[in-house]
Coordinates of C-alpha atoms and ligand atoms in Angstrom, one line a residue:
X1 CA -9.6 -16.1 2.4
X2 CA -10.3 -12.7 3.1
X3 CA -7.8 -12.0 5.8
X4 CA -5.8 -8.3 4.9
X5 CA -2.2 -7.5 6.7
X6 CA -2.0 -4.1 6.4
X7 CA 1.5 -2.5 6.9
X8 CA 2.0 1.0 7.9
X9 CA 4.7 3.1 8.7
X10 CA 2.6 6.2 9.9
X11 CA -0.7 8.0 10.0
X12 CA -2.5 5.1 8.6
X13 CA -5.6 6.9 6.9
X14 CA -5.5 4.4 4.1
X15 CA -5.6 1.8 7.0
X16 CA -8.8 3.3 8.1
X17 CA -10.2 3.9 4.7
X18 CA -10.0 -0.1 4.3
X19 CA -11.5 -0.8 7.8
X20 CA -14.3 1.5 7.0
X21 CA -15.0 -0.6 4.0
X22 CA -14.6 -3.5 6.2
X23 CA -17.0 -2.3 8.1
X24 CA -19.9 -0.9 5.9
X25 CA -19.5 -3.7 3.5
X26 CA -17.8 -2.6 0.6
X27 CA -15.1 -4.8 1.1
X28 CA -15.8 -8.2 2.0
X29 CA -12.8 -8.5 4.3
X30 CA -10.9 -8.4 7.6
X31 CA -8.1 -6.6 8.8
X32 CA -6.4 -9.4 10.6
X33 CA -3.4 -7.6 11.5
X34 CA -1.3 -4.2 11.3
X35 CA 2.0 -4.2 11.3
X36 CA 4.8 -1.4 11.3
X37 CA 8.2 -0.9 11.1
X38 CA 7.7 2.3 13.2
X39 CA 6.8 1.8 17.1
X40 CA 5.4 5.5 16.7
X41 CA 3.1 5.2 14.0
X42 CA -0.2 7.3 14.6
X43 CA -2.2 3.8 12.5
X44 CA -0.9 1.9 15.4
X45 CA -2.7 3.2 18.1
X46 CA -5.7 3.6 15.8
X47 CA -5.5 -0.4 15.0
X48 CA -5.5 -1.0 18.7
X49 CA -8.5 1.3 19.5
X50 CA -10.4 -1.1 17.0
X51 CA -9.1 -4.2 18.3
X52 CA -6.9 -5.4 15.5
X53 CA -3.7 -7.2 16.3
X54 CA -0.7 -5.3 16.0
X55 CA 3.2 -5.9 15.7
X56 CA 6.2 -3.7 15.2
X57 CA 9.0 -5.1 13.6
X58 CA 11.4 -2.4 13.6
X59 CA 14.8 -2.3 11.6
X60 CA 17.5 -2.6 13.9
X61 CA 20.8 -0.7 13.2
X62 CA 22.9 -3.8 12.5
X63 CA 20.4 -5.4 10.2
X64 CA 20.7 -5.1 6.4
X65 CA 17.3 -5.8 4.1
X66 CA 17.5 -9.4 3.6
X67 CA 17.7 -9.9 7.6
X68 CA 15.0 -7.4 8.2
X69 CA 12.7 -8.8 5.6
X70 CA 12.9 -12.5 7.1
X71 CA 11.9 -11.1 10.6
X72 CA 9.2 -9.4 8.5
X73 CA 8.2 -12.6 7.0
X74 CA 8.5 -14.5 10.4
X75 CA 5.6 -12.1 11.6
X76 CA 3.9 -12.5 8.5
X77 CA 3.8 -16.4 8.8
X78 CA 2.2 -16.1 12.2
X79 CA -0.7 -13.9 11.0
X80 CA -1.3 -16.2 8.0
X81 CA -2.8 -13.1 5.7
X82 CA -4.4 -14.3 2.6
X83 CA -3.6 -10.3 1.3
X84 CA -1.1 -8.0 2.4
X85 CA -1.7 -4.1 1.8
X86 CA 0.8 -1.9 2.0
X87 CA -0.3 1.6 3.0
X88 CA 2.2 4.2 3.7
X89 CA 4.7 1.5 4.9
X90 CA 8.2 3.5 3.6
X91 CA 10.5 0.6 3.3
X92 CA 11.5 -1.3 0.1
X93 CA 11.4 -4.9 0.1
X94 CA 13.9 -7.0 -1.0
X95 CA 13.4 -10.4 -3.6
X96 CA 13.0 -12.8 -1.0
X97 CA 9.8 -11.3 0.4
X98 CA 8.6 -10.0 -2.8
X99 CA 8.7 -13.5 -4.4
X100 CA 7.1 -15.1 -1.7
X101 CA 3.7 -13.3 -1.7
X102 CA 4.0 -12.4 -4.8
X103 CA 0.6 -11.4 -6.5
X104 CA -1.0 -11.3 -2.7
X105 CA 1.1 -8.1 -2.4
X106 CA -0.1 -4.6 -3.3
X107 CA 0.9 -1.1 -2.5
X108 CA -0.7 2.2 -3.0
X109 CA 1.3 5.3 -4.7
X110 CA 0.6 8.6 -4.6
X111 CA 1.5 9.2 -8.4
X112 CA -0.2 7.7 -11.5
X113 CA 2.7 5.4 -12.1
X114 CA 4.9 5.0 -13.7
X115 CA 5.5 8.6 -13.4
X116 CA 6.9 10.0 -10.2
X117 CA 8.2 6.7 -8.7
X118 CA 9.6 7.2 -5.3
X119 CA 9.2 10.1 -2.7
X120 CA 7.9 13.7 -2.4
X121 CA 5.6 13.1 -5.7
X122 CA 3.2 15.8 -5.1
X123 CA 6.2 18.7 -5.0
X124 CA 7.6 17.2 -8.4
X125 CA 4.6 17.2 -9.8
X126 CA 3.8 20.7 -9.2
X127 CA 7.9 21.5 -10.0
X128 CA 7.2 19.8 -13.3
X129 CA 3.7 21.9 -14.1
X130 CA 2.3 18.8 -14.7
X131 CA -1.5 19.1 -16.0
X132 CA -2.7 15.9 -13.9
X133 CA -1.8 13.6 -10.8
X134 CA -3.2 10.7 -9.2
X135 CA -2.9 7.4 -7.3
X136 CA -2.0 4.0 -8.3
X137 CA -2.5 0.5 -6.6
X138 CA -0.2 -1.9 -8.3
X139 CA 0.7 -5.2 -7.1
X140 CA 4.4 -5.2 -5.4
X141 CA 7.3 -6.6 -7.2
X142 CA 11.3 -6.2 -6.8
X143 CA 11.3 -3.0 -9.1
X144 CA 10.8 -0.1 -6.8
X145 CA 7.0 1.3 -7.6
X146 CA 7.3 -0.9 -10.9
X147 CA 4.7 -4.1 -10.4
X148 CA 1.7 -3.9 -12.5
X149 CA -0.8 -1.3 -11.9
X150 CA -4.3 -2.7 -11.0
X151 CA -6.0 0.6 -11.2
X152 CA -5.3 4.4 -11.1
X153 CA -7.5 7.4 -10.5
X154 CA -6.3 10.9 -11.9
X155 CA -7.2 14.5 -11.2
X156 CA -6.7 17.7 -12.7
X157 CA -3.8 20.2 -10.9
X158 CA -5.2 23.0 -10.2
X159 CA -2.8 26.5 -10.8
X160 CA -3.4 27.2 -7.3
X161 CA -2.4 23.8 -6.1
X162 CA 0.4 23.1 -3.3
X163 CA 2.3 20.1 -2.3
X164 CA 0.0 20.0 0.4
X165 CA -3.8 20.9 -1.5
X166 CA -2.6 18.2 -3.8
X167 CA -1.5 15.4 -0.9
X168 CA -5.1 15.8 0.4
X169 CA -6.7 16.0 -2.8
X170 CA -4.9 12.5 -3.8
X171 CA -5.2 11.2 -0.6
X172 CA -8.9 11.5 -0.9
X173 CA -8.7 9.2 -4.2
X174 CA -6.8 6.8 -2.5
X175 CA -9.4 6.5 0.6
X176 CA -12.2 5.2 -2.1
X177 CA -9.3 3.5 -4.8
X178 CA -7.6 1.3 -2.1
X179 CA -11.0 -0.6 -1.0
X180 CA -12.3 -0.9 -4.0
X181 CA -9.0 -2.5 -5.5
X182 CA -9.2 -4.9 -2.4
X183 CA -12.3 -5.9 -3.1
X184 CA -11.5 -6.6 -7.2
X185 CA -8.5 -8.8 -5.6
X186 CA -10.9 -10.4 -3.0
X187 CA -13.4 -11.3 -5.2
X188 CA -11.2 -12.5 -8.3
X189 CA -11.8 -9.8 -11.1
X190 CA -8.4 -8.7 -10.5
X191 CA -5.5 -10.9 -10.4
X192 CA -1.7 -11.1 -11.0
X193 CA 0.0 -13.7 -13.0
X194 CA 3.0 -14.0 -15.0
X195 CA 3.9 -10.2 -14.2
X196 CA 0.8 -8.9 -15.5
X197 CA -2.3 -8.1 -14.1
X198 CA -5.4 -9.2 -15.3
X199 CA -9.0 -7.5 -15.2
X200 CA -12.2 -9.5 -16.2
X201 CA -13.6 -7.6 -19.0
Ligands
GAR1 C1 -0.2 7.4 0.7 O1 -0.1 9.1 0.5 C2 0.5 6.6 0.4 O2 0.1 6.8 -0.4 C3 1.8 7.0 0.5 O3 1.8 7.4 1.9 C4 0.9 7.6 2.4 C5 0.0 7.0 3.7 O4 -0.7 7.6 4.2 N1 2.4 5.8 0.3 C6 3.8 5.8 -0.2 O5 4.3 7.1 -0.3 C7 4.3 4.9 -0.4 N2 5.6 5.1 -1.9 P1 -1.5 7.1 5.7 O6 -0.8 7.0 6.6 O7 -2.4 8.2 5.9 O8 -2.3 5.9 4.7

């Protein structure tokens, strides 16, 4: 019941945070596979070094989103994961895939959603002189970065902050938040129902 497939495109620090939490008992789960759209993702090397099965599902030049998603679904079916955690997976998923895994498919995003969907969130927060920034874990729906929020955590933006320093501090939040939320889900304290997120109490 507690197998998590982690989808990445790059460095994989959130993957590492999830694996650390599984190892030290904060997260009662197994990372059963790592899938990447990027064959050069550093997180793949990390996964292989830790004995986790890896799969590369690269976007081919002639493929549209639906065709790509179907290949991804085929890979996910092989893995038979209970949960799919997007951790820096930089592709937009289409309706077929999203609806197939709705309620089991989650994403971490580096902003206080619904503010700052999309890319380059840290610089945009600085440019807008925002007093607060943070990270959000949410269920994935067809709306980009728009699914029901499970949990988010904020920090104060400092006058001295740059996009890089903010990215670093938000990442520290992400590394605690994602394992915590996955444990909420696995233990049944958070669940998806009819387009909403329900939390115990
Ligand atoms: C993380 O900051 C994550 O929130 C972000 O990519 C980074 C991946 O870092 N995801 C998105 O922007 C998705 N819209 P990591 O590879 O070190 O985990």
